[in-house]
Coordinates of C-alpha atoms in Angstrom, one line a residue:
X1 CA 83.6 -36.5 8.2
X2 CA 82.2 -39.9 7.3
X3 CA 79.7 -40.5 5.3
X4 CA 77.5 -41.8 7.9
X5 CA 78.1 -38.5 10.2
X6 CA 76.8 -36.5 7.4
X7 CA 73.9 -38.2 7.3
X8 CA 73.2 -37.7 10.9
X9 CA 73.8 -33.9 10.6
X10 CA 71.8 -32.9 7.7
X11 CA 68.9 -34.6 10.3
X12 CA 69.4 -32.8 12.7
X13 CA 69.6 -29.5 11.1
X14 CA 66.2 -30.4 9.1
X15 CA 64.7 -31.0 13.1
X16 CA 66.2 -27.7 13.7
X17 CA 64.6 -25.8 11.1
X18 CA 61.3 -27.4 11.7
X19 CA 60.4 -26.6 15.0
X20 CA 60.0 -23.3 14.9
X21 CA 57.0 -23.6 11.8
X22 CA 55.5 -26.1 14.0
X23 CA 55.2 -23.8 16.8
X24 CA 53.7 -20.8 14.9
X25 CA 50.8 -22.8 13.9
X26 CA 48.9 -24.6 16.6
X27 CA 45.4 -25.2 16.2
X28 CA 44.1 -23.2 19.5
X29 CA 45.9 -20.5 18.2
X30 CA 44.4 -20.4 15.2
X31 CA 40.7 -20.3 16.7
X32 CA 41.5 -18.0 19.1
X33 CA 41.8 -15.6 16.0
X34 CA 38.8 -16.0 14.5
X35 CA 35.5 -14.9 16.0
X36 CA 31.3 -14.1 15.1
X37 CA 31.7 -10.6 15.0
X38 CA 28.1 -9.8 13.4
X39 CA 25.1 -11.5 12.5
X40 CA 22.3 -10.1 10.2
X41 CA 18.9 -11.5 10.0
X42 CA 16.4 -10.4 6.5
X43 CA 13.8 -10.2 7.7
X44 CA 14.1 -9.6 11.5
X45 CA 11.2 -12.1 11.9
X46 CA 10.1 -14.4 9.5
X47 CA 6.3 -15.4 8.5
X48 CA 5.3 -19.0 7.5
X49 CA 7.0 -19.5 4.4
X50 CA 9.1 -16.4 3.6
X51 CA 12.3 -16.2 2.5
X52 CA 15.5 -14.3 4.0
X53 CA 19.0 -14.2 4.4
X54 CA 21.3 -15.0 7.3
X55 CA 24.6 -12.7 7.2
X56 CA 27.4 -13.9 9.0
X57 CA 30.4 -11.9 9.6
X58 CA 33.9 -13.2 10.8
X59 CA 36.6 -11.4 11.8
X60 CA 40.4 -12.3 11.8
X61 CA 41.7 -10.4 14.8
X62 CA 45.3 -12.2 15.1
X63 CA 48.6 -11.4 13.0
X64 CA 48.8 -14.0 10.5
X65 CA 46.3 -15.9 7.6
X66 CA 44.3 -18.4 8.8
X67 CA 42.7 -20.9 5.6
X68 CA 39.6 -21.5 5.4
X69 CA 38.3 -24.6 3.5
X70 CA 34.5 -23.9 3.5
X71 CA 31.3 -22.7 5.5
X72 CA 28.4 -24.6 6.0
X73 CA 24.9 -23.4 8.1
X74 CA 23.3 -26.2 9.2
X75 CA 19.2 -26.2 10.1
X76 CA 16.7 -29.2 10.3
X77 CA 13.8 -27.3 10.6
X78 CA 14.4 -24.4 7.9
X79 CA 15.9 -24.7 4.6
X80 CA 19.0 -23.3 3.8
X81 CA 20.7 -22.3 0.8
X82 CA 23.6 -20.9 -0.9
X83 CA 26.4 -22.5 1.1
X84 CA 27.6 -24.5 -1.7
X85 CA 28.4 -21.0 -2.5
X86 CA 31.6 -21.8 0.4
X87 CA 32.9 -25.0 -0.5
X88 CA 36.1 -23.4 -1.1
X89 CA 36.8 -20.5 0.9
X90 CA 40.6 -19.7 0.9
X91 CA 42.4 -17.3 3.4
X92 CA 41.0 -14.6 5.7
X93 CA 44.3 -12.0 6.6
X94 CA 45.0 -10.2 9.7
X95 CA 42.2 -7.9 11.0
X96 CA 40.3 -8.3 7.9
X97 CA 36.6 -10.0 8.3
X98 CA 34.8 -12.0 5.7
X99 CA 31.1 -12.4 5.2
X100 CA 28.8 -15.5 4.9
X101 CA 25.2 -15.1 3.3
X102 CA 22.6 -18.0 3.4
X103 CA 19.3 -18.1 2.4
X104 CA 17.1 -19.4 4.6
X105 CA 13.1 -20.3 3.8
X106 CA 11.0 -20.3 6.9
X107 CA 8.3 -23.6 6.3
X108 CA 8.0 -24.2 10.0
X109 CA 5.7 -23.1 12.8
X110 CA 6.3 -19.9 14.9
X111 CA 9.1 -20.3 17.4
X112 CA 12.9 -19.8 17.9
X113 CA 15.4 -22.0 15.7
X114 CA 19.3 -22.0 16.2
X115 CA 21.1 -23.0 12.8
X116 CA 24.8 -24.2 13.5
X117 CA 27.3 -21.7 11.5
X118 CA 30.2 -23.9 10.4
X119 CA 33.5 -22.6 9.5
X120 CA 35.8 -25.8 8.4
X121 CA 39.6 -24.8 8.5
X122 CA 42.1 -26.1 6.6
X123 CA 44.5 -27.1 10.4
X124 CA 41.6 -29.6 11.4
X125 CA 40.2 -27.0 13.5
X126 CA 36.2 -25.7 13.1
X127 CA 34.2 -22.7 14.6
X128 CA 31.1 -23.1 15.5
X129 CA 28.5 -20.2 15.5
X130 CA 24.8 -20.8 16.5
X131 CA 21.9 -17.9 15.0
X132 CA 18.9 -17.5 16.8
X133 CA 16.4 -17.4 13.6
X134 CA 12.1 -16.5 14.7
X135 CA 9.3 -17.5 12.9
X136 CA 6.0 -16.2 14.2
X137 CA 3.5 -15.2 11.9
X138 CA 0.9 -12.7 12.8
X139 CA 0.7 -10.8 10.3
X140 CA -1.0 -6.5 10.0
X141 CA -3.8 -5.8 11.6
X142 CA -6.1 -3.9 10.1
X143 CA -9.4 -1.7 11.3
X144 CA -12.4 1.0 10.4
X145 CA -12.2 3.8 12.5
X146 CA -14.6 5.6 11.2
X147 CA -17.6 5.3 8.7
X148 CA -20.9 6.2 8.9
X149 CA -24.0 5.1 10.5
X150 CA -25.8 4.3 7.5
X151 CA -25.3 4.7 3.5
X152 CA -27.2 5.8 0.8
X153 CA -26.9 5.0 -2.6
X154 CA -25.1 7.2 -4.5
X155 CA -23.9 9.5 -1.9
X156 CA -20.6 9.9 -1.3
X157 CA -19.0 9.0 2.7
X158 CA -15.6 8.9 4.4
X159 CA -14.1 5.8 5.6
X160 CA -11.4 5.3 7.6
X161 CA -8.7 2.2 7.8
X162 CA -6.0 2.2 10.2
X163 CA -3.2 -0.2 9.8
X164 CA -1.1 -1.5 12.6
X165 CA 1.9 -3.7 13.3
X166 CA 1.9 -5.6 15.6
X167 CA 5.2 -7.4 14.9
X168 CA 8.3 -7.5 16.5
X169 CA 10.0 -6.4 13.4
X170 CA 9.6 -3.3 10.5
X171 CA 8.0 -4.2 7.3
X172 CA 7.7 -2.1 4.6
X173 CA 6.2 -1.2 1.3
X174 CA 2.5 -0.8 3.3
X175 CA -0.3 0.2 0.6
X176 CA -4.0 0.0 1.2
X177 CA -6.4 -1.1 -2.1
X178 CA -10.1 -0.5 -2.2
X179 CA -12.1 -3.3 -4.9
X180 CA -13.5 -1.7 -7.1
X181 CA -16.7 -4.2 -6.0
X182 CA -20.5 -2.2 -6.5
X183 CA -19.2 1.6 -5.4
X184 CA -16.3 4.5 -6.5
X185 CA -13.8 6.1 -4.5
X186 CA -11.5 9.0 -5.3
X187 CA -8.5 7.2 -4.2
X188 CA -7.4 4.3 -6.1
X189 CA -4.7 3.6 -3.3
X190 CA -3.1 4.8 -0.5
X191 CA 0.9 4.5 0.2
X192 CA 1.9 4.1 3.7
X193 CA 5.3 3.1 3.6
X194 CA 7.5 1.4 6.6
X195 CA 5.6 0.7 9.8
X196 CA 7.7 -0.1 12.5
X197 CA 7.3 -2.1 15.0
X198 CA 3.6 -1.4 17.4
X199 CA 3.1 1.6 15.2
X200 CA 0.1 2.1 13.1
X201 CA -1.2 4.6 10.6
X202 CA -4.4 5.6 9.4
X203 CA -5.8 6.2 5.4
X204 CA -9.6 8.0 4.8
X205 CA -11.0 7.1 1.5
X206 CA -14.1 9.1 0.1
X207 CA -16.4 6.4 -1.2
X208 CA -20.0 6.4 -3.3
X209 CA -21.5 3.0 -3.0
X210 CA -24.4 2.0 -5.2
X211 CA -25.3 -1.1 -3.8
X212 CA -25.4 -3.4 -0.8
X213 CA -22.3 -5.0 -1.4
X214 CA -19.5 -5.1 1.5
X215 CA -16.7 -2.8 0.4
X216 CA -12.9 -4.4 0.3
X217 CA -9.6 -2.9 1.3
X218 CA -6.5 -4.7 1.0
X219 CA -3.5 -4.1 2.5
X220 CA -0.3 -5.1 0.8
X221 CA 2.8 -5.3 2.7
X222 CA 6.4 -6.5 2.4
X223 CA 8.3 -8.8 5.2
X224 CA 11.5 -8.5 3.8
X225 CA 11.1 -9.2 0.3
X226 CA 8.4 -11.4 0.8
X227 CA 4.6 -10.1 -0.3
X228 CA 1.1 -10.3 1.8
X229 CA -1.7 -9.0 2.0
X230 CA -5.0 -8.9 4.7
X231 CA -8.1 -8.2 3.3
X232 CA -11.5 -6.2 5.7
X233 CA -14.5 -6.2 4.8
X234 CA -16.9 -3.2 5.3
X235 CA -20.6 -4.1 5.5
X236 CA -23.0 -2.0 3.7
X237 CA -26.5 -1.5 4.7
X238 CA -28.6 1.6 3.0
X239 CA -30.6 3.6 5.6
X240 CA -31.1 7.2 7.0
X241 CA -27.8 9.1 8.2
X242 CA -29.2 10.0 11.7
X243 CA -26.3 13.0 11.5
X244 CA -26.9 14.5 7.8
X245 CA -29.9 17.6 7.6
X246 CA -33.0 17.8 7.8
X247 CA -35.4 20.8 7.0
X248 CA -38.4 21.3 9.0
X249 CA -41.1 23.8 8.2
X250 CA -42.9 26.1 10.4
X251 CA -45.4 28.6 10.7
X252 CA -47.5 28.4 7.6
X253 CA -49.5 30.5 6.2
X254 CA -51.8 30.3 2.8
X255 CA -53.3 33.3 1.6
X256 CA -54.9 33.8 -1.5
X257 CA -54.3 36.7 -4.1
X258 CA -56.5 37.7 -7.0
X259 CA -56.2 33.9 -8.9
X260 CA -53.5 32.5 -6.9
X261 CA -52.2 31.8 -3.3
X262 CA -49.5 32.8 -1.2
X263 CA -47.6 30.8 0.8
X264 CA -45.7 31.8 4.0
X265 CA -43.9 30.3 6.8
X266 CA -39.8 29.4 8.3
X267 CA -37.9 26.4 7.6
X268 CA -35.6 25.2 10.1
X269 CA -32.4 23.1 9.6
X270 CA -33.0 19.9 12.2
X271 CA -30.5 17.7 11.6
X272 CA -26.5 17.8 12.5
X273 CA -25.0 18.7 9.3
X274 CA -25.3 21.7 7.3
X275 CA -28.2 22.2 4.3
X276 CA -26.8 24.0 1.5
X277 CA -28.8 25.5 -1.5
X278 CA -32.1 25.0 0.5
X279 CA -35.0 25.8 -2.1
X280 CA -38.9 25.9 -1.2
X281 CA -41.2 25.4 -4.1
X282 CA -44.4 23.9 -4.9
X283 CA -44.9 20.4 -6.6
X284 CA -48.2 19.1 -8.2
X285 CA -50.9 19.8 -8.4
X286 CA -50.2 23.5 -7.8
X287 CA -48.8 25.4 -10.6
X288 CA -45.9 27.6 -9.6
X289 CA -46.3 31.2 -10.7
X290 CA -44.5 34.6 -10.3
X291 CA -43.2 36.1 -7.9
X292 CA -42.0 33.4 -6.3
X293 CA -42.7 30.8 -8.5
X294 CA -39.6 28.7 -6.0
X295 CA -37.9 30.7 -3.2
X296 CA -34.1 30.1 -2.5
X297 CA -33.2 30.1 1.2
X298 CA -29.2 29.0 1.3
X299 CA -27.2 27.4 3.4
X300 CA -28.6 26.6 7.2
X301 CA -26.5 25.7 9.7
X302 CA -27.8 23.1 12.4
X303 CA -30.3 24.3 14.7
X304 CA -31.1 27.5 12.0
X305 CA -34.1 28.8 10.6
X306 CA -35.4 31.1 7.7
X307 CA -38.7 32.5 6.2
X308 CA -39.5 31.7 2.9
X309 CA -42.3 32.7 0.4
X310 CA -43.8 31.2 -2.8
X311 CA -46.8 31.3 -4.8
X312 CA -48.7 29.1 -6.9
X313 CA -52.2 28.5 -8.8
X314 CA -54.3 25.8 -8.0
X315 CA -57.5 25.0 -9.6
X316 CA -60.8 25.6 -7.5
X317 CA -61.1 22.2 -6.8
X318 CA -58.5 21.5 -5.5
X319 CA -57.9 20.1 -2.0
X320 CA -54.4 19.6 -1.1
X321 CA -51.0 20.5 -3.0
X322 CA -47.0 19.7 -1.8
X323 CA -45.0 21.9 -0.5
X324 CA -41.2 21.0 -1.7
X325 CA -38.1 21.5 0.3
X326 CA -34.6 20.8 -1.9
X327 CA -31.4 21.1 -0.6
X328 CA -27.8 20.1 -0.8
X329 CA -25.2 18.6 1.4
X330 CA -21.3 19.6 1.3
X331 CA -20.9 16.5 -1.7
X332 CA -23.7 17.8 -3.9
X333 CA -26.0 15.2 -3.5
X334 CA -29.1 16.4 -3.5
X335 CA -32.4 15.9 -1.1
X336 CA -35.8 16.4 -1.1
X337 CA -38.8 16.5 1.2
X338 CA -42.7 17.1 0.6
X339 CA -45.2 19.0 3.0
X340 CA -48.8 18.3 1.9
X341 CA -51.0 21.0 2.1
X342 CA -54.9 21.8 2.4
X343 CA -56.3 24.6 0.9
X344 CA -59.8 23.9 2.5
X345 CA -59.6 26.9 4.7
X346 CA -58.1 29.5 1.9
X347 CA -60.0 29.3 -1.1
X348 CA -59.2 31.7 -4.2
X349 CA -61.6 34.5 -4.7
X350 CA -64.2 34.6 -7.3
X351 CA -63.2 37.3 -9.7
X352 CA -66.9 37.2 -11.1
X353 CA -68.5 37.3 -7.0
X354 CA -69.1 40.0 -5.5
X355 CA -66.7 40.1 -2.3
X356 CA -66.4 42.0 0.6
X357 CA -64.0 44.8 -0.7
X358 CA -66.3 45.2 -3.6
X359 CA -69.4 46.3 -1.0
X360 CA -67.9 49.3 0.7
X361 CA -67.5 51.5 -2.1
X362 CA -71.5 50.7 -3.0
X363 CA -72.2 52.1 0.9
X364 CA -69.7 55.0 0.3
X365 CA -71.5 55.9 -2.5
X366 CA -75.0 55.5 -0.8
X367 CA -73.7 57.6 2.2
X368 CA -72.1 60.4 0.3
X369 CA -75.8 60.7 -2.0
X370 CA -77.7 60.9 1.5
X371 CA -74.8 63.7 2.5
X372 CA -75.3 65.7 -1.2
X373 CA -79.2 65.2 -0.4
X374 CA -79.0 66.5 2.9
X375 CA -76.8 69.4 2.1
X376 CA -78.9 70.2 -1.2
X377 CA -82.0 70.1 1.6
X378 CA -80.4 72.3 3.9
X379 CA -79.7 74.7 1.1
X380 CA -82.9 74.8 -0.8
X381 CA -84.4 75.6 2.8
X382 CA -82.4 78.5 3.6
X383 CA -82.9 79.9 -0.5
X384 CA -86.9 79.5 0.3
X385 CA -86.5 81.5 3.5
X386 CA -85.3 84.8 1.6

């Protein structure tokens, strides 16, 4: 073999041995391995501003390697981050799948974006992937469900806040804060937790206001891992609880005794909560005294009535004194009412006057001497006779 022929072999056996390695590795072939085979979105729905991250999962479902030389997500409306994370990927094996996390800040207006996933691969070949990413930013809504009509200083109420979600997505980490702004409350906080999405839950806080400031609960949620909070307002206006008790009395009667009076009569529970500890006394300028210097009653249910009796001195001139009805609600918080009344028609007998108890035994007497002289007559007349 000349030297030229040699040559010309060797050439044709390298030809030889390379057409089989070009064949294995076509481009199409190689992107007909790879595909999108998940796509995870934190949060499910992002708010003006928040931050979240895009997952991308990509499977190799062929028989050999295919290189990868990065991954890129591309977005002119959001900011991305963390793909410089990808510049240099390397090799995804058979059936295995890699993941691709970006971190994507939302400062755009609610609607629909579609970020282009790029997967650069080492045979001049690409995959393409687009991800649907929402902004929209309502955020909780929050309302009172119940409170009452009216508030009075320093007694304690119930107010309920319901919290709802009207999102398309869950958030999380829901608590509700009352400020600490002119009253108390026995909860400093109330956890809610998750609220999915069109659910709502409800929190009742027990509050003693002391002035006429509006009370404020805030609600702090997470989207994600991103914080916010809506704030309501409660107005608060002091005035008369048309559902809380009132006492009415009824049926009075003053009588006087020896150097005091008597008093008589039914109080009657009016209003549409219980009275507890009702207690009738007497307030200035009458003098309680015993017996019943102050008469408990108890507890009356709505639309129920007791007798009571107290007594009391008053001095002779006197024209009017108050008749005092105390009582209690379930909180403790104590109420009070006055009655004034005249003593024009039941004045205190004069111990010194003669009265008109003291004039029949005087006419007993007179009428039992007439009887003795009669009888002493009738004998003395009969004695003579003999």
């Amino acid at each position: 073999m000349t030297y030229n022929n040699l040559i010309a072999a060797l050439v044709i056996m390298l030809a030889l041995c390379a057409v089989p390695s070009m064949a294995a590795d076509p481009s199409t072939t190689v992107e007909g391995q790879l595909g999108v085979t998940d796509v995870a979105i934190d949060p499910g729905v992002f708010m003006y501003g928040d931050s979240g991250t895009v997952k991308v999962t990509v499977t190799n479902t062929g028989t050999t390697s295919v290189a990868i030389a990065r991954a890129k997500l591309y977005s002119n409306e959001l900011d991305v981050m963390g793909d410089e994370n990808y510049g240099s990927v390397g090799s995804i094996g058979p059936g295995n799948s890699l993941q691709f996390t970006f971190t994507v800040t939302a400062d755009a207006a609610d609607g629909i974006y579609y970020p282009l996933f790029y997967l650069d691969l080492r045979d001049a070949s690409s995959l393409r992937y687009r991800v649907p990413v929402k902004v929209e930013n309502t955020g909780l809504s929050v309302s009172v469900t119940d409170r009452p009509d009216a508030f009075t200083s320093g007694k304690k109420e119930d107010i309920t806040i319901m919290v709802g979600n009207p999102r398309e997505n869950t958030v999380n980490g829901v608590v509700i804060t009352p400020a600490m702004n002119g009253y108390e409350t026995t909860e400093t906080s109330h956890f809610i937790g998750t609220l999915e999405a069109d659910q709502a839950a409800e929190a009742t806080f027990a509050v003693t206001p002391y002035v006429e400031t509006p009370m404020e609960f805030t609600v702090h949620y997470r989207n994600g891992m991103n914080d916010h909070e809506v704030t309501i307002a409660v107005p608060v206006i002091f005035g008369t609880d048309r559902k809380q008790a009132e006492t009415v009395l009824n049926n009075i009667a003053v009588t006087p005794e020896g150097d005091h009076y008597i008093v008589t009569g039914d109080v009657t529970n009016a209003g549409l909560e219980d009275a507890k500890s009702v207690v009738v006394t007497t307030g200035a300028p009458a003098v309680p005294v015993d017996p019943y210097r102050s008469y408990v009653v108890g507890a009356l249910e709505p639309d129920d009535f007791a007798s009571f009796e107290v007594t009391f001195y008053a001095e002779p001139e006197t024209e009017d004194i108050q008749l005092v009805t105390n009582y209690k609600d379930k909180d403790g918080n104590l109420y009070s009412s006055q009655l004034t009344l005249p003593l024009e028609s039941a004045a205190v007998s004069d111990k010194k006057s003669p009265v008109a108890g003291d004039d029949l035994p005087i006419v007993w007497i007179v009428v039992v001497l007439i009887c003795a002289a009669v009888v002493a007559g009738v004998i003395y007349y009969s004695w003579k006779k003999k």
